Amino acid sequence: MPATGTPLPWDRGNGPCVMAPPHLRGWAEEAAAFLSLRGMDGITAFATSGSSGSPPKAILFTRRALDICARGALEHLHAESGDWCCPLPVWHVGGAMIYLRAALAGTAVHTLRGKWCPQAYADLMKSSGARWSSLVPTQVVDLVSLGLRAPSTAGCIIVGGGALDTETGRKARTLGWPVVQSYGMTEAGSQLATALPGDSFHTDRLSLLPHWEAQTDKGGLLRFQGKGKLFGRLLTQAHGGFLLERVAPQEWWSTRDLVRLEGRLLTFLRRADRLVKVLGELVDPDAVQDVLRRSVPEAVVEAVPHPRAGMELVACGPSAAPLKQACREWNASAPGPQRIRAVMETPIPLTVMGKLDRNRLRSQLSDHPEKLKGIY
């Protein structure tokens, strides 16, 4: 597949390129300088975890590895021809890889400018004639909620950043949006497994992309291997500075995701830790809980399903008034996905050992949604 003049974000300079959101620009410049001093000018890195309450880190790739990931996606989807539409930020691996796939396929990218607008996206898909695109679940929800129909030229819309509920996926298909569920992560250069466009919409038994091998450990946690794998990680240290962790080519990369594998078909079950996806971003409820507990020691933060955001955070405690005040103070400076949306006044259930009985608390949230009260 020939390369084209499609501009790639990491081809703007000779040094390492650290892709990061605007609020991490200074951090990204420091990270790039750190890598350059260690002779890693050919490395491309993607910032991650900066929106989850933990210090940001960068996932490092060689250009060859990214090319392998892009070619694997093109082969899997049979996307060797046809333009792409990009509604995702280019500093995110999902947006950046759209540009690389197009460059390798010799096709163009039509970029949605400004903030996300479902009508503008539908109009751009129609006017550009783009065949391929990527969306996060909340964007698909918006298209369906407005009843926007897809142009006949749309061939495949990859959904990543979390699972799209089956009902919404089927409604999107009815409106002509050829959405397919994918499963992936930054460490895999975007996609590990993706449903095939010709199948009915489903979120389980996703087909592994051709350049990946996968297995599970004794606990059911996913491990993967392939030439598109990350080169290493750049971690932000608590006292300042960076720590470089290299990943050997022969090393299997271990995740915290519980999955079921049936041959080359992967079904994501759940994360083994507490991280949840809110508006396509990983959020750590425990990190938010730690902040609230500085003023409300009894506060517990949980995540509950939300039809558009995927999940949303709620705070629980025996007294609503101080809990609401703590949440307002937190929300004033927290990024959108990390904000508390509601509180529930309730005694915190404990086990016989005096520990939080999280299962009972989740049951209360599920069984009594009427007890959830807005922050404002």
Coordinates of C-alpha atoms in Angstrom, one line a residue:
M1 CA 0.0 0.0 0.0
P2 CA 1.5 3.3 -1.0
A3 CA 2.0 6.2 1.4
T4 CA 0.4 9.5 0.6
G5 CA 0.7 13.1 1.7
T6 CA -1.5 12.5 4.7
P7 CA 0.2 14.4 7.5
L8 CA 1.2 12.3 10.4
P9 CA 1.4 14.0 13.8
W10 CA 4.7 12.4 14.7
D11 CA 6.4 13.5 11.5
R12 CA 6.6 17.2 12.4
G13 CA 10.1 17.0 13.9
N14 CA 13.3 14.9 14.2
G15 CA 13.0 14.1 17.9
P16 CA 10.7 11.8 19.9
C17 CA 7.0 12.7 19.7
V18 CA 4.9 12.6 22.8
M19 CA 1.2 12.8 22.0
A20 CA -0.7 14.4 24.9
P21 CA -3.8 16.5 25.6
P22 CA -3.4 20.2 25.8
H23 CA -3.4 20.4 29.6
L24 CA -0.3 18.1 29.6
R25 CA 1.7 20.0 27.0
G26 CA 4.4 21.0 29.5
W27 CA 4.7 17.5 30.8
A28 CA 4.9 16.2 27.2
E29 CA 7.8 18.5 26.4
E30 CA 9.7 17.3 29.4
A31 CA 9.0 13.7 28.5
A32 CA 10.2 14.3 24.9
A33 CA 13.4 15.9 26.2
F34 CA 14.0 13.0 28.6
L35 CA 13.6 10.4 25.7
S36 CA 15.8 12.5 23.4
L37 CA 18.7 12.5 25.9
R38 CA 18.5 8.7 25.9
G39 CA 18.8 8.4 22.1
M40 CA 15.1 7.6 21.5
D41 CA 14.5 10.2 18.8
G42 CA 12.5 7.7 16.7
I43 CA 10.0 6.9 19.4
T44 CA 6.3 7.9 19.4
A45 CA 4.6 8.0 22.8
F46 CA 1.0 8.4 23.9
A47 CA 0.1 10.0 27.2
T48 CA -2.4 8.0 29.3
S49 CA -3.9 7.9 32.8
G50 CA -3.6 11.7 33.1
S51 CA -7.4 11.9 33.4
S52 CA -7.8 9.1 36.0
G53 CA -6.4 11.0 39.0
S54 CA -3.0 9.3 38.8
P55 CA 0.2 10.8 37.4
P56 CA 0.4 10.6 33.6
K57 CA 2.6 8.1 31.9
A58 CA 3.6 7.6 28.3
I59 CA 3.3 4.4 26.3
L60 CA 6.2 4.1 23.9
F61 CA 6.2 2.7 20.3
T62 CA 8.7 2.4 17.5
R63 CA 7.4 3.6 14.1
R64 CA 7.6 0.0 12.8
A65 CA 5.3 -1.2 15.6
L66 CA 2.7 1.5 14.8
D67 CA 2.9 0.6 11.1
I68 CA 2.2 -3.1 12.0
C69 CA -0.8 -2.1 14.1
A70 CA -2.2 0.1 11.3
R71 CA -1.7 -2.5 8.6
G72 CA -3.2 -5.2 10.8
A73 CA -6.4 -3.0 11.2
L74 CA -6.6 -2.4 7.5
E75 CA -6.2 -6.1 6.7
H76 CA -8.8 -7.1 9.4
L77 CA -11.4 -4.6 8.1
H78 CA -10.5 -4.9 4.4
A79 CA -10.0 -1.1 4.5
E80 CA -7.4 -0.8 1.8
S81 CA -9.5 1.8 -0.1
G82 CA -11.8 4.6 0.9
D83 CA -11.3 7.8 2.9
W84 CA -11.4 8.1 6.7
C85 CA -13.4 10.6 8.9
C86 CA -11.7 11.5 12.2
P87 CA -13.9 12.9 15.0
L88 CA -11.3 12.0 17.7
P89 CA -8.5 14.1 19.1
V90 CA -5.2 13.3 17.3
W91 CA -3.3 13.1 20.6
H92 CA -5.3 10.0 21.5
V93 CA -4.1 6.7 20.0
G94 CA -7.6 6.1 18.5
G95 CA -7.4 9.4 16.5
A96 CA -3.7 9.2 15.6
M97 CA -4.0 5.7 14.2
I98 CA -6.7 6.9 11.8
Y99 CA -4.1 9.1 10.1
L100 CA -1.5 6.3 9.9
R101 CA -4.0 3.8 8.4
A102 CA -5.0 6.4 5.8
A103 CA -1.3 7.2 5.0
L104 CA -0.5 3.5 4.5
A105 CA -3.6 2.9 2.4
G106 CA -3.0 5.9 0.2
T107 CA -6.3 7.5 1.2
A108 CA -7.4 10.8 2.8
V109 CA -8.5 11.9 6.3
H110 CA -11.4 14.3 6.8
T111 CA -11.2 15.8 10.2
L112 CA -14.1 17.0 12.3
R113 CA -13.0 20.4 13.7
G114 CA -13.9 21.9 17.0
K115 CA -16.0 20.3 19.7
W116 CA -18.0 17.1 19.1
C117 CA -21.2 17.9 17.3
P118 CA -23.3 14.9 16.1
Q119 CA -25.0 16.8 13.3
A120 CA -21.6 18.2 12.1
Y121 CA -20.2 14.7 12.1
A122 CA -23.1 13.3 10.1
D123 CA -22.8 16.2 7.6
L124 CA -19.0 15.6 7.2
M125 CA -19.5 11.9 6.7
K126 CA -22.0 12.7 3.9
S127 CA -20.1 15.6 2.2
S128 CA -16.7 13.8 2.3
G129 CA -17.9 10.4 1.2
A130 CA -15.7 8.8 3.9
R131 CA -16.1 5.1 4.2
W132 CA -14.3 4.5 7.5
S133 CA -14.4 6.2 10.9
S134 CA -14.0 5.6 14.7
L135 CA -16.3 6.7 17.5
V136 CA -16.6 6.3 21.2
P137 CA -19.9 4.9 22.7
T138 CA -21.1 8.3 23.8
Q139 CA -20.9 9.6 20.3
V140 CA -22.9 6.8 18.9
V141 CA -25.5 7.4 21.7
D142 CA -25.8 11.0 20.5
L143 CA -26.3 10.0 16.8
V144 CA -29.0 7.6 17.8
S145 CA -30.7 10.0 20.3
L146 CA -31.0 12.6 17.5
G147 CA -32.1 10.0 14.9
L148 CA -29.4 11.0 12.5
R149 CA -29.1 8.8 9.5
A150 CA -25.8 7.7 8.0
P151 CA -25.0 8.3 4.4
S152 CA -24.9 5.3 2.1
T153 CA -21.2 5.7 1.6
A154 CA -20.4 4.7 5.3
G155 CA -18.7 1.3 5.3
C156 CA -17.6 0.7 8.9
I157 CA -17.5 2.7 12.1
I158 CA -15.1 1.3 14.8
V159 CA -16.4 1.8 18.3
G160 CA -13.7 1.9 21.0
G161 CA -13.0 3.3 24.4
G162 CA -15.6 1.1 26.1
A163 CA -18.5 -1.2 25.2
L164 CA -21.5 0.1 23.4
D165 CA -24.7 -1.4 24.7
T166 CA -26.3 -3.8 22.3
E167 CA -29.6 -2.0 22.0
T168 CA -27.9 1.3 21.0
G169 CA -25.7 -0.6 18.6
R170 CA -28.7 -2.2 16.9
K171 CA -30.5 1.2 16.7
A172 CA -27.4 2.7 15.1
R173 CA -27.4 -0.1 12.5
T174 CA -31.1 0.6 11.8
L175 CA -30.1 4.3 11.1
G176 CA -27.5 3.1 8.7
W177 CA -24.4 3.5 10.9
P178 CA -22.3 0.4 10.4
V179 CA -20.9 0.3 13.9
V180 CA -18.6 -2.6 15.0
Q181 CA -17.4 -3.1 18.6
S182 CA -13.7 -3.1 19.2
Y183 CA -11.5 -4.0 22.2
G184 CA -8.1 -2.5 22.7
M185 CA -5.8 -0.2 24.7
T186 CA -3.0 2.2 24.2
E187 CA -0.4 -0.5 24.8
A188 CA -1.7 -2.3 21.7
G189 CA -1.6 0.7 19.5
S190 CA -5.4 0.9 19.6
Q191 CA -7.2 -2.4 18.6
L192 CA -6.6 -5.9 19.8
A193 CA -9.9 -7.4 18.7
T194 CA -12.7 -6.1 16.6
A195 CA -16.0 -7.5 15.3
L196 CA -16.3 -7.9 11.5
P197 CA -18.3 -5.4 9.6
G198 CA -20.5 -8.1 7.9
D199 CA -21.8 -9.5 11.1
S200 CA -24.8 -8.3 13.1
F201 CA -23.9 -6.0 16.0
H202 CA -22.4 -7.7 19.0
T203 CA -20.0 -7.0 21.8
D204 CA -18.7 -10.5 22.6
R205 CA -16.5 -12.9 20.7
L206 CA -14.5 -10.2 18.9
S207 CA -12.0 -11.4 16.4
L208 CA -8.3 -10.8 17.2
L209 CA -6.5 -8.7 14.7
P210 CA -4.0 -10.7 12.5
H211 CA -0.9 -9.3 14.1
W212 CA -1.8 -10.4 17.7
E213 CA -1.5 -13.5 19.8
A214 CA -3.4 -13.7 23.1
Q215 CA -3.7 -15.9 26.1
T216 CA -4.9 -15.8 29.6
D217 CA -3.1 -16.5 32.9
K218 CA -4.4 -18.8 35.6
G219 CA -6.6 -16.0 36.9
G220 CA -8.2 -15.2 33.5
L221 CA -6.2 -12.0 32.9
L222 CA -5.4 -11.2 29.3
R223 CA -1.8 -11.3 28.0
F224 CA -0.9 -10.5 24.4
Q225 CA 2.1 -10.6 22.2
G226 CA 3.0 -9.3 18.7
K227 CA 5.4 -7.1 16.8
G228 CA 3.0 -4.1 17.2
K229 CA 3.4 -4.2 21.0
L230 CA 4.6 -1.3 23.0
F231 CA 8.4 -0.6 23.3
G232 CA 8.1 0.5 26.9
R233 CA 6.6 2.9 29.3
L234 CA 7.7 6.3 30.7
L235 CA 6.4 6.7 34.2
T236 CA 6.1 10.0 36.2
Q237 CA 7.8 9.6 39.6
A238 CA 6.2 10.9 42.7
H239 CA 9.2 13.1 43.5
G240 CA 9.5 14.4 40.0
G241 CA 11.3 13.2 36.9
F242 CA 10.7 10.0 34.9
L243 CA 11.4 6.3 35.1
L244 CA 11.8 4.4 31.8
E245 CA 10.6 0.8 31.7
R246 CA 11.5 -1.1 28.6
V247 CA 9.5 -4.1 27.3
A248 CA 11.5 -6.9 25.7
P249 CA 10.4 -8.0 22.2
Q250 CA 9.7 -11.5 23.4
E251 CA 7.8 -10.5 26.5
W252 CA 4.1 -11.1 26.7
W253 CA 2.3 -7.9 27.9
S254 CA 0.0 -8.6 30.9
T255 CA -3.2 -6.6 31.4
R256 CA -5.7 -6.2 34.2
D257 CA -8.6 -7.2 32.0
L258 CA -10.5 -10.4 32.6
V259 CA -11.4 -12.0 29.3
R260 CA -12.7 -15.2 27.8
L261 CA -10.8 -16.6 24.8
E262 CA -12.2 -19.1 22.3
G263 CA -9.6 -19.7 19.7
R264 CA -9.0 -16.2 18.2
L265 CA -12.3 -14.9 19.6
L266 CA -12.1 -12.6 22.6
T267 CA -14.9 -11.6 25.0
F268 CA -14.1 -8.8 27.5
L269 CA -15.6 -9.6 30.9
R270 CA -14.5 -6.9 33.3
R271 CA -11.4 -5.1 34.7
A272 CA -9.8 -6.8 37.6
D273 CA -9.2 -3.5 39.3
R274 CA -11.5 -0.6 40.1
L275 CA -11.0 1.5 37.0
V276 CA -14.2 2.3 35.1
K277 CA -14.8 4.0 31.8
V278 CA -16.7 7.3 32.0
L279 CA -17.2 9.1 28.6
G280 CA -14.6 6.9 27.2
E281 CA -12.0 7.8 29.8
L282 CA -10.5 5.6 32.5
V283 CA -11.5 6.9 35.9
D284 CA -10.4 5.5 39.3
P285 CA -13.3 5.9 41.8
D286 CA -10.9 5.2 44.7
A287 CA -8.8 8.2 43.8
V288 CA -11.8 10.5 43.9
Q289 CA -13.0 8.8 47.1
D290 CA -9.7 9.6 48.8
V291 CA -10.1 13.3 48.0
L292 CA -13.7 13.4 49.4
R293 CA -12.6 11.6 52.6
R294 CA -10.4 14.5 53.5
S295 CA -13.5 16.3 54.6
V296 CA -16.0 13.5 54.8
P297 CA -14.3 10.4 56.2
E298 CA -17.3 8.1 55.7
A299 CA -17.6 8.9 52.0
V300 CA -17.6 6.0 49.5
V301 CA -17.5 6.6 45.7
E302 CA -19.0 4.0 43.4
A303 CA -19.8 3.9 39.7
V304 CA -23.2 3.2 38.3
P305 CA -24.4 2.6 34.7
H306 CA -25.4 5.7 32.7
P307 CA -27.1 5.4 29.3
R308 CA -24.8 8.0 27.6
A309 CA -21.6 8.2 29.6
G310 CA -21.3 4.4 30.1
M311 CA -20.8 4.9 33.8
E312 CA -21.0 7.8 36.2
L313 CA -19.7 8.4 39.7
V314 CA -21.9 8.7 42.8
A315 CA -20.9 9.4 46.4
C316 CA -22.5 7.6 49.4
G317 CA -22.5 8.5 53.1
P318 CA -24.6 8.8 56.2
S319 CA -25.2 12.5 55.9
A320 CA -26.0 14.2 52.6
A321 CA -25.2 17.8 53.4
P322 CA -21.5 17.6 54.0
L323 CA -21.2 15.0 51.2
K324 CA -22.8 17.4 48.7
Q325 CA -20.5 20.2 49.8
A326 CA -17.4 18.0 49.4
C327 CA -18.6 16.9 45.9
R328 CA -19.2 20.5 44.8
E329 CA -15.7 21.5 45.9
W330 CA -14.3 18.5 44.0
N331 CA -16.4 19.1 40.9
A332 CA -15.2 22.7 40.6
S333 CA -11.8 21.6 39.4
A334 CA -12.1 18.0 38.4
P335 CA -12.2 16.9 34.7
G336 CA -15.6 16.0 33.4
P337 CA -15.4 12.2 33.6
Q338 CA -14.2 12.4 37.3
R339 CA -17.0 14.6 38.6
I340 CA -19.6 13.2 41.0
R341 CA -23.1 13.3 39.5
A342 CA -25.2 12.4 42.5
V343 CA -25.2 11.4 46.2
M344 CA -27.0 8.8 48.2
E345 CA -27.6 9.3 51.9
T346 CA -27.3 5.9 53.5
P347 CA -25.4 4.1 56.3
I348 CA -22.4 2.5 54.8
P349 CA -22.8 -1.3 54.9
L350 CA -19.9 -3.2 56.5
T351 CA -18.8 -6.8 56.6
V352 CA -18.4 -8.8 59.9
M353 CA -14.8 -7.7 59.8
G354 CA -15.8 -4.1 59.8
K355 CA -14.8 -3.5 56.1
L356 CA -16.9 -1.9 53.4
D357 CA -19.3 -4.4 52.0
R358 CA -19.1 -3.1 48.4
N359 CA -21.5 -5.7 47.0
R360 CA -24.3 -4.6 49.4
L361 CA -23.7 -1.0 48.6
R362 CA -23.9 -1.7 44.9
S363 CA -27.2 -3.5 45.5
Q364 CA -28.6 -0.5 47.3
L365 CA -27.6 1.8 44.4
S366 CA -29.2 -0.6 41.9
D367 CA -32.4 -1.3 43.9
H368 CA -33.1 2.2 45.0
P369 CA -32.2 4.7 42.2
E370 CA -34.8 7.0 43.5
K371 CA -32.6 7.7 46.5
L372 CA -29.9 9.3 44.3
K373 CA -30.0 13.0 44.6
G374 CA -28.3 15.6 42.3
I375 CA -25.4 17.6 43.6
Y376 CA -26.9 21.0 42.9

